[in-house]
mmCIF file of C-alpha atoms in Angstrom:
data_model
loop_
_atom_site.group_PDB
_atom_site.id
_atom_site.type_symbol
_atom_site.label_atom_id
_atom_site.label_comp_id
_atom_site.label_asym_id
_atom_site.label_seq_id
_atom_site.Cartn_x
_atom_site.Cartn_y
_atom_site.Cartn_z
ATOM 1 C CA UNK A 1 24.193 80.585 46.917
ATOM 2 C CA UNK A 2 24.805 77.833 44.369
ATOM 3 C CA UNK A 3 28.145 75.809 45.070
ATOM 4 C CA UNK A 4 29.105 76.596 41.511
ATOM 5 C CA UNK A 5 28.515 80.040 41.513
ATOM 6 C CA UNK A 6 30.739 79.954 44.945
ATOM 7 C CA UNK A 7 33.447 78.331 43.098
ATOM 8 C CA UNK A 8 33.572 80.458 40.092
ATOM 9 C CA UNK A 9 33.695 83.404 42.096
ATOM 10 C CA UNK A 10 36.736 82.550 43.960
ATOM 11 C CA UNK A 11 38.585 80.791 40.640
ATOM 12 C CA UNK A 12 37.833 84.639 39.500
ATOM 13 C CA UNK A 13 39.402 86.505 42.840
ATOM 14 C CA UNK A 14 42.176 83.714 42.335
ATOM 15 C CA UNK A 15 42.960 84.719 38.618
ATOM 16 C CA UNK A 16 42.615 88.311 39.639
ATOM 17 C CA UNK A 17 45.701 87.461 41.961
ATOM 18 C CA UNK A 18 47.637 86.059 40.021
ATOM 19 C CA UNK A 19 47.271 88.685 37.217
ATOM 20 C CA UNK A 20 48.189 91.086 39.889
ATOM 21 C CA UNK A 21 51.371 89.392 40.920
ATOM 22 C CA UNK A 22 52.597 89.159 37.262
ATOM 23 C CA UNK A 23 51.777 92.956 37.172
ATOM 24 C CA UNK A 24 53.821 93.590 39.716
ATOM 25 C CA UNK A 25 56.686 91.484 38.825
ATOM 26 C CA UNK A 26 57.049 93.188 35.468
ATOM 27 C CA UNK A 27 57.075 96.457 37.230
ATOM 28 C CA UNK A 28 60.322 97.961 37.705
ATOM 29 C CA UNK A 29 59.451 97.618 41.579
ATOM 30 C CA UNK A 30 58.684 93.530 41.526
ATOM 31 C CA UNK A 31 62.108 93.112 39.149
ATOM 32 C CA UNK A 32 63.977 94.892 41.950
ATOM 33 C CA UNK A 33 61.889 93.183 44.565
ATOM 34 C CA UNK A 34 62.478 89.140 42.992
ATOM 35 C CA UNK A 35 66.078 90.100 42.907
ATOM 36 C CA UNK A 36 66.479 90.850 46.437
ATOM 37 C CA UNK A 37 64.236 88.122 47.775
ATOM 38 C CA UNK A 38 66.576 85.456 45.486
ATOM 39 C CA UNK A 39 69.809 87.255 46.739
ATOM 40 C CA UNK A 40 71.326 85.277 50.194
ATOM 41 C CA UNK A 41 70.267 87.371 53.728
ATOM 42 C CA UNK A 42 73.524 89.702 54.660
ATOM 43 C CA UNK A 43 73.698 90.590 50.419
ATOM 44 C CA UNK A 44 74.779 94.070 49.738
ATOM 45 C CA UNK A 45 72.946 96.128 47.076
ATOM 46 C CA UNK A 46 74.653 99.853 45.653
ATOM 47 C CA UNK A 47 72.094 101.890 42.817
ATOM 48 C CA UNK A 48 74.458 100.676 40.274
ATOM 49 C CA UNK A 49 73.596 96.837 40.600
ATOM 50 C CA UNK A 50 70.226 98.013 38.418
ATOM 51 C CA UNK A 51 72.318 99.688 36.198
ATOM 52 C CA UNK A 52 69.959 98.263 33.377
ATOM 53 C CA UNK A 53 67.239 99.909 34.169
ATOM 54 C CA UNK A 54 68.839 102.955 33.100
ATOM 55 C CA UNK A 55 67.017 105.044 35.519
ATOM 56 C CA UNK A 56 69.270 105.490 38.641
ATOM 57 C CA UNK A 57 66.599 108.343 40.691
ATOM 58 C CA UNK A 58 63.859 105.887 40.039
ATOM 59 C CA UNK A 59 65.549 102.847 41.326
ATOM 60 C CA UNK A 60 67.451 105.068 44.222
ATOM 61 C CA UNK A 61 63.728 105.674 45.541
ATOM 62 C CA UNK A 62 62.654 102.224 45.259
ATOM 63 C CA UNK A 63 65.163 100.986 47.101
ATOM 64 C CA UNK A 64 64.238 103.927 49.685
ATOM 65 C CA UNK A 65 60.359 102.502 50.000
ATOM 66 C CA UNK A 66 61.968 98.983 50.327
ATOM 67 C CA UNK A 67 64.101 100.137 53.324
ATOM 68 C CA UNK A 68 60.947 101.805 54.874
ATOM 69 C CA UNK A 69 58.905 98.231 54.086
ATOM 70 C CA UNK A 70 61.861 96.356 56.118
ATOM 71 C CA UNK A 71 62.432 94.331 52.998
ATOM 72 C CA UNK A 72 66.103 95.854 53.275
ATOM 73 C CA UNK A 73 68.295 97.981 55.558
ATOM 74 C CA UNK A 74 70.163 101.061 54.684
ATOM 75 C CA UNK A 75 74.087 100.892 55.563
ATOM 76 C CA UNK A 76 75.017 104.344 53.984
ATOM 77 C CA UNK A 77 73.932 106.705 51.594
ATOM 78 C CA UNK A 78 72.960 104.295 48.509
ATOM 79 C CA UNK A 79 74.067 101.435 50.273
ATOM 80 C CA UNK A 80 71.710 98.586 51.326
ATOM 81 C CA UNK A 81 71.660 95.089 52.618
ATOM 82 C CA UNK A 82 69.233 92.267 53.050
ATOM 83 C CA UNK A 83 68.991 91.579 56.763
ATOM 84 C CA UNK A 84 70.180 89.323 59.030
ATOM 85 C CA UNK A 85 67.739 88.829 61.774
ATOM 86 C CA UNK A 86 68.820 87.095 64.957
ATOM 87 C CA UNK A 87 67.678 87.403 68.733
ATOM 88 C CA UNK A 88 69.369 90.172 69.500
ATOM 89 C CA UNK A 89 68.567 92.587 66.147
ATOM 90 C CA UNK A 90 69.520 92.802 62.397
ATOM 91 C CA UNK A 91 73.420 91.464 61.729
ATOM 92 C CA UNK A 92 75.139 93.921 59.623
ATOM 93 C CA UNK A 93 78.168 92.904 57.102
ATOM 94 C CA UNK A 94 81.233 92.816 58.505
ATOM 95 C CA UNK A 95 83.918 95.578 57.477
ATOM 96 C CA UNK A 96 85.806 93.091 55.089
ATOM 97 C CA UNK A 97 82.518 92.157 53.028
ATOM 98 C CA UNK A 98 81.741 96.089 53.028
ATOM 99 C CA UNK A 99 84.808 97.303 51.227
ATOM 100 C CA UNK A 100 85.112 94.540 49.158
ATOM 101 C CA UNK A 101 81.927 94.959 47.634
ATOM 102 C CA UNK A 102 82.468 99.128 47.249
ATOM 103 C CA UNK A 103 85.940 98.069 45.521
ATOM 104 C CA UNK A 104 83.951 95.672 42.904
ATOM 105 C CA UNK A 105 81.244 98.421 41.877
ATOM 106 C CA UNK A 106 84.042 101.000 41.806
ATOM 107 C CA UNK A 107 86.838 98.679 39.988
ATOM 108 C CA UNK A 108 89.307 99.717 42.213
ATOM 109 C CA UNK A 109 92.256 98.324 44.375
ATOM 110 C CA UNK A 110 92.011 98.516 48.266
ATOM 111 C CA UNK A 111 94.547 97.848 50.972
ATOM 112 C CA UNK A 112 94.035 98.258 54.740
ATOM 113 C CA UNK A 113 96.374 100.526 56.429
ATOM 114 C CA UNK A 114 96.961 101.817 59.790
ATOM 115 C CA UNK A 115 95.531 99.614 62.933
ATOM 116 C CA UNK A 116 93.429 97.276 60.367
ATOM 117 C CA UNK A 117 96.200 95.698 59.008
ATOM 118 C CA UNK A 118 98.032 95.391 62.448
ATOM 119 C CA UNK A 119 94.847 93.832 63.277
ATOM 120 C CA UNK A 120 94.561 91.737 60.314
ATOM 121 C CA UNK A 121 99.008 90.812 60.967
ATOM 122 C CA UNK A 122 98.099 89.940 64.721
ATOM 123 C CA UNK A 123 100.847 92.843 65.435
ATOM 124 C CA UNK A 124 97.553 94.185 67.546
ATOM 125 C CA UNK A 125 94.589 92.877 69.094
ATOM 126 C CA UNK A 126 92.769 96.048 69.636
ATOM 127 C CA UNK A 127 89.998 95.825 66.712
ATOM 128 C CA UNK A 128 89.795 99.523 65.136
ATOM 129 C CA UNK A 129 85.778 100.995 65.162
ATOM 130 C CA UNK A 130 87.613 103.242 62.563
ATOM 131 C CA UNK A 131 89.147 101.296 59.455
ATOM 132 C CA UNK A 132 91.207 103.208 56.930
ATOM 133 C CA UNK A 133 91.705 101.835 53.654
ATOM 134 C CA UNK A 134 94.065 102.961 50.601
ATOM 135 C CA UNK A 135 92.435 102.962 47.199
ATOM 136 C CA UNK A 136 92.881 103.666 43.360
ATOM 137 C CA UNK A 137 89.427 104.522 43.552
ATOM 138 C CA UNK A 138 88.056 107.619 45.076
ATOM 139 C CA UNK A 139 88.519 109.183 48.606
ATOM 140 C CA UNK A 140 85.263 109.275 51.207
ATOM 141 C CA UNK A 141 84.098 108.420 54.349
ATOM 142 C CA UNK A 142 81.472 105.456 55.063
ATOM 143 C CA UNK A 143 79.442 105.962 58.282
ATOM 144 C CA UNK A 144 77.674 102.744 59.718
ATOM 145 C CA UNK A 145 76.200 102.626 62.453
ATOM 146 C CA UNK A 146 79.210 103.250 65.279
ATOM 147 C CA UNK A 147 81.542 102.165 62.781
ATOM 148 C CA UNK A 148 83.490 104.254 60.117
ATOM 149 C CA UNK A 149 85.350 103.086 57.023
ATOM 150 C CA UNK A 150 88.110 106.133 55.501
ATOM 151 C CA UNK A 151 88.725 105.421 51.725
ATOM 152 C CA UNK A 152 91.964 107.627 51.022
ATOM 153 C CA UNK A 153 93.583 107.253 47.492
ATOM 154 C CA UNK A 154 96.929 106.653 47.015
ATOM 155 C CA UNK A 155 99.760 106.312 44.664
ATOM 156 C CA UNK A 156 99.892 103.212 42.481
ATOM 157 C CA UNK A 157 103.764 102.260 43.847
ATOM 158 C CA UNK A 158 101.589 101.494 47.015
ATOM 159 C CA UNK A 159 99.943 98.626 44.710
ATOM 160 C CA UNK A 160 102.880 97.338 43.258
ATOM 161 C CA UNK A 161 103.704 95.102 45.985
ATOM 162 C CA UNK A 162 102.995 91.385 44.834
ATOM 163 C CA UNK A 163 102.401 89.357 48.288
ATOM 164 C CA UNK A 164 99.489 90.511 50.512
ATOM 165 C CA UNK A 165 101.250 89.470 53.704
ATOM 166 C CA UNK A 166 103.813 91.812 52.217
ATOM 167 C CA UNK A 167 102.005 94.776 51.168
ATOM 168 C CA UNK A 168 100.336 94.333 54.662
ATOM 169 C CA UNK A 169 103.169 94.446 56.453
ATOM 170 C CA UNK A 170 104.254 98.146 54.989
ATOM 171 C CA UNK A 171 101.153 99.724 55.768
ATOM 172 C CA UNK A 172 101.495 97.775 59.292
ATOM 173 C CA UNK A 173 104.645 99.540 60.350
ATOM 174 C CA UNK A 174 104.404 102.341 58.166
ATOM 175 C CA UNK A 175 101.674 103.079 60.910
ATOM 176 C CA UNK A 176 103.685 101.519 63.995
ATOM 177 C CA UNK A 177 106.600 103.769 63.127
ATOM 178 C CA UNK A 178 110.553 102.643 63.034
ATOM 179 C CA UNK A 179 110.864 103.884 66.426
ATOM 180 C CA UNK A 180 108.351 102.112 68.038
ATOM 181 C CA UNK A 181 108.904 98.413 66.806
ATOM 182 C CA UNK A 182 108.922 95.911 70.084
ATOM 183 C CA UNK A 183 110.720 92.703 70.117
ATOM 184 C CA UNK A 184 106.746 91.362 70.095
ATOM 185 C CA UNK A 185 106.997 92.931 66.824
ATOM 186 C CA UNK A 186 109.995 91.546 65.538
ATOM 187 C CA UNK A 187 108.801 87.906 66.999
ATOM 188 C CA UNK A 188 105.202 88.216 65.519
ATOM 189 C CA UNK A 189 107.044 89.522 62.116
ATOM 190 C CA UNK A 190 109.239 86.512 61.840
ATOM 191 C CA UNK A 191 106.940 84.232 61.977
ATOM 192 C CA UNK A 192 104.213 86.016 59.265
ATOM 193 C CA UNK A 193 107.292 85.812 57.332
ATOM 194 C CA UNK A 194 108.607 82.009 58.002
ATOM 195 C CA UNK A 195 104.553 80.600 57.182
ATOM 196 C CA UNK A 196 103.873 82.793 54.393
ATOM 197 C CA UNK A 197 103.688 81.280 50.895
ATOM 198 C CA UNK A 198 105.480 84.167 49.280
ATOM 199 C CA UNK A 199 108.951 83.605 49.042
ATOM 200 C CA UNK A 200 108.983 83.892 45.086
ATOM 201 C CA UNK A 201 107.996 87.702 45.784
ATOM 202 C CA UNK A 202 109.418 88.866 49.019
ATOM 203 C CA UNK A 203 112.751 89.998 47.372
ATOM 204 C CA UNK A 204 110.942 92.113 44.977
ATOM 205 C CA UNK A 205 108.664 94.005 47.032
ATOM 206 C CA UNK A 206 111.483 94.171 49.645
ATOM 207 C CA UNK A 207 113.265 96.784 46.784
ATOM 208 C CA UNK A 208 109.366 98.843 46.720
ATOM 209 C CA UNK A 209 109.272 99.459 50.620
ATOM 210 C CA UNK A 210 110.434 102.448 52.630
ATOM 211 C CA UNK A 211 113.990 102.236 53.367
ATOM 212 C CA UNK A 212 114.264 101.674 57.104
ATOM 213 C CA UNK A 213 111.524 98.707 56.601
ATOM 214 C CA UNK A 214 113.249 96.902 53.902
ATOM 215 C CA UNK A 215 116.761 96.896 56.722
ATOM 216 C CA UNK A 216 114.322 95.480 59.082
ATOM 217 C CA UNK A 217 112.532 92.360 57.499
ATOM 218 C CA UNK A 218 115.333 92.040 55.589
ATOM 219 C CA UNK A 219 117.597 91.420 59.226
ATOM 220 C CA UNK A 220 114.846 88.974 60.319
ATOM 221 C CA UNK A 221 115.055 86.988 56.804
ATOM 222 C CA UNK A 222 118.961 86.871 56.804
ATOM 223 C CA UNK A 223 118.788 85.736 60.548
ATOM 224 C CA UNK A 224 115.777 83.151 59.808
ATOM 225 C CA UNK A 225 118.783 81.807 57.007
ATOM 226 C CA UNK A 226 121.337 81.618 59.005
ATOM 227 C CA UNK A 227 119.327 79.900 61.830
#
């Protein structure tokens, strides 16, 4: 066969490529597709981050075929990520990146509560499989993997508080209990509240917490004065 016939062929099967790929990219698929392959590994990806498609069952079962392809994983019902791939498997978000990106598509406040934010305090060093989180948003239960996330709305006075080492610390011993406070407690307490940065705001959200818990930090601040 002539060289130049050779040549021509494959400029042809080249072109034919390439015409492909743009076909594909201006498919609702390849516009999906670019944007996950641009996005950093470990991304997270809800239905309503194509919102301008205007076609939420189409793009739900793209994003379905994608998970079957391995270009994604599925975390939860309409919840994906790009993967992680190490040695050992895929690396899934932590907890933290999880709910923060469920409280940005749903515009809505979150706070951790219960054994989460003793966790997060260092009032506890057992790390909860189970995290329970208070929200303006809606309530509903996140299963992934072993682990499960508990959204349960709340009251706005819950939100009022204006420090987060504050606001932490009511849900902390709201779940500890006023019975059950340890002099580990009290010593781990005083110092959250001797580094924090937020003595502008502690006496205001000392007048928004339950009773018995505004006596307590309230003792440790008046003996942290008087020291």
């Amino acid at each position: 066969m002539d060289l130049c016939l050779i040549i021509c062929i494959f400029a042809e099967i080249s072109d034919l490529n390439n015409l492909k790929m743009k076909l594909v990219k201006n498919t609702l698929t390849g516009k999906i597709m670019s944007r996950i392959s641009e996005s950093e590994p470990g991304s997270l990806f809800f239905i309503s981050d194509f919102s301008e498609f205007n076609n939420d069952e189409v793009v739900g079962k793209i994003l379905s075929q994608l998970e079957k392809l391995g270009k994604i994983s599925r975390l939860s019902n309409g919840i994906y990520f790009k993967p992680i791939q190490s040695r050992f498997g895929v690396i899934y978000p932590d907890t933290e990146t999880i709910v923060n990106a469920i409280a940005k598509r749903d515009q809505a406040q979150i706070m951790p509560t219960g054994s989460t934010a003793m966790n997060l305090l260092g009032l506890s060093t057992q790390v909860p499989m189970n995290a329970v989180y208070i929200t303006t948003g809606s309530s509903r239960t996140i299963n992934i993997g072993k682990r499960k996330i508990t959204f349960r709305r709340s009251v706005p006075k819950n939100f009022a508080y204006k420090g987060k080492i504050m606001s932490l610390l009511v849900q902390a011993l709201k779940s500890i209990g006023e019975e059950n406070v340890t002099n580990e407690h009290m010593y781990t307490i005083r110092d959250l509240l001797m580094n924090n940065q937020e003595e502008s705001t502690i006496k205001n959200d000392l007048q928004l917490a339950p009773l018995w818990i505004k006596k307590l930090l309230s003792q440790i601040i008046n003996e942290q004065i008087h020291e």
